[in-house]
Tab-separated table of C-alpha atoms (C1' of nucleotides) in Angstrom:
chain	number	residue	atom	x	y	z
A	1	MET	CA	117.046	116.632	138.043
A	2	THR	CA	113.611	114.384	138.055
A	3	PHE	CA	111.207	114.485	135.096
A	4	ASN	CA	109.710	117.864	137.017
A	5	ASP	CA	113.004	119.836	137.127
A	6	ILE	CA	113.464	119.649	133.484
A	7	TYR	CA	110.144	120.683	132.635
A	8	LYS	CA	110.020	123.752	135.515
A	9	ARG	CA	113.501	124.161	133.901
A	10	LEU	CA	113.031	124.549	130.356
A	11	PHE	CA	109.537	126.648	131.388
A	12	LYS	CA	110.984	129.573	133.423
A	13	GLU	CA	113.993	129.566	129.793
A	14	TYR	CA	111.455	129.543	127.779
A	15	GLY	CA	108.637	130.409	128.504
A	16	GLN	CA	104.380	129.673	127.347
A	17	GLN	CA	104.670	127.947	123.856
A	18	HIS	CA	100.548	128.008	123.358
A	19	TRP	CA	101.296	124.184	121.316
A	20	TRP	CA	98.811	123.274	119.211
A	21	PRO	CA	97.825	125.923	117.327
A	22	GLY	CA	94.649	125.695	115.510
A	23	ASP	CA	91.086	126.537	115.914
A	24	THR	CA	88.750	123.596	116.460
A	25	PRO	CA	89.859	120.486	116.803
A	26	PHE	CA	89.553	118.732	113.980
A	27	GLU	CA	92.540	121.657	112.103
A	28	VAL	CA	94.337	120.470	115.310
A	29	MET	CA	94.097	116.884	113.729
A	30	VAL	CA	94.450	117.322	110.356
A	31	GLY	CA	97.338	118.826	111.451
A	32	ALA	CA	98.788	116.019	113.199
A	33	VAL	CA	98.604	114.644	110.162
A	34	LEU	CA	100.492	116.749	107.900
A	35	THR	CA	103.069	117.609	110.027
A	36	GLN	CA	104.658	114.482	109.926
A	37	ASN	CA	108.339	114.436	109.618
A	38	THR	CA	107.753	118.167	107.962
A	39	SER	CA	108.450	121.491	108.882
A	40	TRP	CA	105.405	122.893	110.787
A	41	LYS	CA	105.888	125.684	108.144
A	42	ASN	CA	104.696	123.934	105.217
A	43	VAL	CA	102.372	122.264	107.142
A	44	GLU	CA	100.928	126.444	107.760
A	45	ALA	CA	100.868	126.963	104.096
A	46	ALA	CA	98.253	123.471	103.273
A	47	LEU	CA	96.080	124.692	106.426
A	48	SER	CA	95.946	127.670	104.827
A	49	ASN	CA	95.173	125.946	101.376
A	50	ILE	CA	92.163	124.410	102.664
A	51	LYS	CA	90.891	126.683	104.415
A	52	GLN	CA	91.064	129.230	101.735
A	53	HIS	CA	88.583	127.006	99.311
A	54	GLU	CA	86.467	126.252	103.113
A	55	LEU	CA	86.860	122.390	103.234
A	56	LEU	CA	88.152	122.511	106.844
A	57	ASP	CA	85.290	120.078	107.078
A	58	CYS	CA	85.000	116.558	107.051
A	59	LYS	CA	83.000	115.648	104.784
A	60	LYS	CA	83.262	118.366	102.311
A	61	LEU	CA	87.317	116.711	102.564
A	62	ILE	CA	86.008	113.482	101.886
A	63	ALA	CA	84.360	114.364	99.050
A	64	LEU	CA	86.435	115.793	97.011
A	65	PRO	CA	89.212	114.302	94.628
A	66	SER	CA	92.665	112.256	96.372
A	67	ASN	CA	94.277	114.320	93.241
A	68	GLN	CA	92.190	117.617	94.697
A	69	LEU	CA	93.915	117.000	97.787
A	70	ALA	CA	96.871	116.521	96.807
A	71	LYS	CA	97.039	119.259	95.113
A	72	LEU	CA	97.124	121.470	98.435
A	73	LEU	CA	98.696	119.914	100.203
A	74	ARG	CA	101.378	120.221	97.718
A	75	PRO	CA	103.034	122.029	100.336
A	76	VAL	CA	103.956	119.585	103.137
A	77	GLY	CA	105.125	116.876	100.879
A	78	TYR	CA	104.456	113.589	100.635
A	79	PHE	CA	101.592	114.898	99.677
A	80	ASN	CA	99.874	111.829	97.588
A	81	VAL	CA	100.017	109.684	100.824
A	82	LYS	CA	99.245	112.271	103.012
A	83	ALA	CA	95.950	112.369	101.249
A	84	GLN	CA	95.113	109.327	101.307
A	85	ARG	CA	95.748	109.418	105.093
A	86	LEU	CA	93.808	112.552	106.067
A	87	GLN	CA	91.157	110.798	103.895
A	88	SER	CA	91.373	107.253	105.464
A	89	TYR	CA	91.430	109.843	108.281
A	90	CYS	CA	87.726	111.467	108.158
A	91	ARG	CA	86.546	108.158	107.116
A	92	TRP	CA	87.082	106.770	110.503
A	93	TYR	CA	86.586	110.452	111.885
A	94	ASP	CA	83.474	111.119	110.457
A	95	GLY	CA	81.985	107.096	110.827
A	96	ALA	CA	82.665	107.930	114.280
A	97	GLY	CA	79.596	110.593	115.095
A	98	GLN	CA	83.080	112.918	115.096
A	99	PHE	CA	83.940	114.981	117.507
A	100	SER	CA	80.985	114.959	120.220
A	101	LYS	CA	80.575	110.991	119.350
A	102	LEU	CA	84.449	109.929	119.881
A	103	ARG	CA	84.583	112.780	123.305
A	104	LYS	CA	82.279	110.265	125.142
A	105	LEU	CA	85.110	107.666	124.863
A	106	ASP	CA	87.181	106.464	127.708
A	107	THR	CA	91.157	107.458	126.863
A	108	VAL	CA	92.109	103.740	126.302
A	109	VAL	CA	89.897	103.146	124.167
A	110	LEU	CA	90.216	106.394	121.716
A	111	ARG	CA	93.752	105.731	121.358
A	112	GLN	CA	93.211	101.584	120.763
A	113	ARG	CA	90.209	103.754	117.916
A	114	LEU	CA	93.219	106.545	116.371
A	115	LEU	CA	95.726	103.978	115.768
A	116	SER	CA	93.525	101.015	113.793
A	117	VAL	CA	93.198	104.401	111.240
A	118	HIS	CA	95.294	103.555	108.008
A	119	GLY	CA	98.538	106.181	108.433
A	120	VAL	CA	97.936	107.077	111.875
A	121	GLY	CA	100.277	106.110	114.187
A	122	PRO	CA	101.710	106.420	118.127
A	123	GLU	CA	103.295	109.694	117.737
A	124	THR	CA	100.817	110.987	115.678
A	125	ALA	CA	97.419	109.397	117.518
A	126	ASP	CA	99.129	110.993	120.550
A	127	ASP	CA	99.344	114.324	119.259
A	128	ILE	CA	95.311	114.036	118.469
A	129	THR	CA	94.491	112.792	121.594
A	130	LEU	CA	95.931	115.181	123.819
A	131	TYR	CA	95.658	118.618	122.022
A	132	ALA	CA	92.134	117.925	119.747
A	133	PHE	CA	90.188	115.395	122.464
A	134	GLU	CA	93.046	117.433	125.859
A	135	ARG	CA	94.034	113.498	127.079
A	136	ASP	CA	96.477	112.874	129.290
A	137	VAL	CA	99.125	111.444	127.451
A	138	PHE	CA	102.587	111.592	127.284
A	139	VAL	CA	103.246	111.927	123.816
A	140	ILE	CA	107.111	111.032	122.978
A	141	ASP	CA	109.150	111.787	119.613
A	142	ALA	CA	112.896	111.783	118.590
A	143	TYR	CA	113.104	114.777	120.923
A	144	THR	CA	112.568	113.697	123.547
A	145	ARG	CA	114.214	110.415	122.805
A	146	ARG	CA	117.676	112.428	122.978
A	147	LEU	CA	117.284	114.821	125.487
A	148	PHE	CA	116.598	111.997	128.045
A	149	CYS	CA	118.732	109.945	126.700
A	150	ARG	CA	122.179	113.186	127.330
A	151	LEU	CA	120.803	113.322	129.794
A	152	GLY	CA	120.977	109.598	131.529
A	153	MET	CA	117.755	109.399	131.851
A	154	ILE	CA	116.662	107.040	129.323
A	155	ASP	CA	118.246	104.269	127.284
A	156	GLY	CA	117.147	105.733	124.668
A	157	THR	CA	116.173	102.705	123.696
A	158	GLU	CA	113.212	101.756	124.462
A	159	SER	CA	110.187	101.113	122.586
A	160	TYR	CA	107.208	104.027	121.949
A	161	GLU	CA	105.147	102.575	124.305
A	162	ARG	CA	107.655	101.882	127.187
A	163	LEU	CA	108.732	105.619	127.374
A	164	ARG	CA	104.873	107.430	127.159
A	165	GLU	CA	103.730	105.388	130.345
A	166	LEU	CA	107.502	106.150	131.751
A	167	PHE	CA	106.840	109.757	131.733
A	168	GLU	CA	103.241	109.710	132.174
A	169	SER	CA	103.684	107.088	135.680
A	170	LYS	CA	107.353	109.940	136.801
A	171	LEU	CA	104.637	112.838	136.360
A	172	ARG	CA	101.471	111.075	138.041
A	173	ARG	CA	101.298	112.601	140.750
A	174	SER	CA	101.024	116.470	138.172
A	175	VAL	CA	97.529	117.963	139.532
A	176	ASP	CA	97.120	119.792	135.612
A	177	LYS	CA	98.233	116.475	133.164
A	178	VAL	CA	96.852	117.620	130.830
A	179	THR	CA	97.914	121.111	130.985
A	180	LEU	CA	101.500	120.096	131.785
A	181	PHE	CA	101.854	117.063	129.059
A	182	LYS	CA	100.602	119.484	126.180
A	183	GLU	CA	104.129	122.043	127.336
A	184	TYR	CA	106.058	120.410	128.377
A	185	HIS	CA	106.145	118.570	124.362
A	186	ALA	CA	105.722	121.331	122.761
A	187	LEU	CA	108.486	122.717	125.172
A	188	ILE	CA	111.440	119.813	124.373
A	189	VAL	CA	110.245	120.599	120.978
A	190	HIS	CA	111.716	123.576	121.511
A	191	HIS	CA	114.478	123.518	123.030
A	192	ALA	CA	115.361	120.747	120.457
A	193	LYS	CA	114.745	122.722	116.732
A	194	HIS	CA	116.345	125.170	118.331
A	195	PHE	CA	119.753	124.774	119.934
A	196	CYS	CA	119.803	121.124	120.223
A	197	THR	CA	120.227	119.258	115.899
A	198	ALA	CA	120.925	115.650	115.678
A	199	ARG	CA	123.906	116.793	113.842
A	200	LYS	CA	126.558	119.430	116.236
A	201	PRO	CA	125.718	118.274	118.937
A	202	LYS	CA	127.409	120.927	120.034
A	203	CYS	CA	126.961	123.291	123.467
A	204	SER	CA	127.700	125.914	120.764
A	205	ASP	CA	124.434	124.567	119.000
A	206	CYS	CA	122.361	124.847	122.693
A	207	CYS	CA	122.710	127.876	124.170
A	208	LEU	CA	120.353	131.034	124.399
A	209	GLN	CA	122.432	134.004	125.425
A	210	SER	CA	124.135	133.917	128.254
A	211	VAL	CA	122.638	130.533	129.165
A	212	CYS	CA	123.475	127.078	128.345
A	213	LEU	CA	120.935	125.351	128.568
A	214	TYR	CA	122.508	122.333	127.302
A	215	GLU	CA	125.252	121.899	129.905
A	216	GLU	CA	122.155	121.679	131.887
A	217	LEU	CA	120.118	119.818	129.997
A	218	GLY	CA	121.892	116.701	127.655
A	219	LYS	CA	125.149	116.126	127.787
A	220	PRO	CA	127.198	115.067	124.379
A	221	ALA	CA	126.840	111.798	123.108
B	1	DG	C1'	124.219	120.488	96.472
B	2	DT	C1'	122.658	118.455	100.948
B	3	DC	C1'	120.461	117.738	104.227
B	4	DC	C1'	116.439	118.340	108.303
B	5	DA	C1'	111.614	119.546	109.096
B	6	DG	C1'	107.215	119.564	115.511
B	7	DG	C1'	110.414	112.010	110.588
B	8	DG	C1'	106.298	108.577	111.609
B	9	DT	C1'	103.431	104.209	109.495
B	10	DT	C1'	103.764	100.331	106.580
B	11	DC	C1'	105.519	96.872	105.601
B	12	DG	C1'	108.395	92.354	105.973
B	13	DT	C1'	111.446	89.562	107.565
C	1	DA	C1'	109.547	92.577	118.251
C	2	DC	C1'	112.576	95.138	114.830
C	3	DG	C1'	114.811	97.098	110.944
C	4	DA	C1'	114.177	99.131	105.757
C	5	DA	C1'	111.095	100.795	102.947
C	6	DC	C1'	108.759	104.561	101.261
C	7	DC	C1'	106.628	109.346	101.008
C	8	DA	C1'	108.772	113.412	97.814
C	9	DT	C1'	108.037	120.081	99.511
C	10	DG	C1'	111.155	124.184	100.634
C	11	DG	C1'	114.545	125.739	103.373
C	12	DA	C1'	119.420	126.915	105.903
DNA sequence: GTCCAGGGTTCGT
DNA sequence: ACGAACCATGGA
C-alpha cells in the first residue's frame, strides 16, 4: 500500500469532505486557532457568537477587550488563552497587511511567519497555510500519526517536521497537491473520529456497515 | 463521574 | 531535543 492507495481507499469509502468549512480565509484562520483541543461543534458555536456580534473582522477583534472576546469564546473552552491567542494572531495578521499582502509570500516564508505568532504551532500554521492560503503543505495531526503507525508505514516517533516532509515527498508527483492535501487530511480526521478512537482500537469501532476499513487500514497496535 | 474533542503550544530541562 | 504543564467547555 502506498500513501496514494490509502487516500484512494479513504476517498472511496467516505467521499469528498469539503474541508475547510468557512466563507473566507479569515474565518478559516480563526477556526484553526479555536479548534486546538476542541470539538468542531464547539468551534462553530463560538464562530456563531462572533458572527452574531458582527465581529468576524481582524481590526474589530483587536479592538475588542480581551475579556469580552473571552465571553464569546466560552464554548470552545480555554477561552482566556484563546482570546489572547486570537488577538495576537489578529495583530500579526493586520500588521502583515492581511491576506492580500501575505498571499504574495513564498510558502516557506509564510509558514515561518505564521510560526512566529504566539499561540500558533506547526499544526495550526499548516492548517492556515493549506486551507486559508491554499499552499501545498501536508498537515500532520495525532490521527495521522496513529493511523499510519498502525499501518506500519511510519515509526510513530518521528518529529512533526519529518512526517510532514515524508508525506509531501510521497505525494510529490500528484497533479493538484493542494486539493489532494486538503482532502487527505480531512479524510484521515473523518475516518479516525468515527472508527479508530484511541481508547477502543478494535475492529468493531472502525467498521462502516459491511466494510471493515480498520482491517484494511490499520491493525491494532 | 469520566473521558475525549479536527490536543496543540509553551516552557523548562 | 524531549517531556511536562497548561488551559477549562460540552457531549457521549
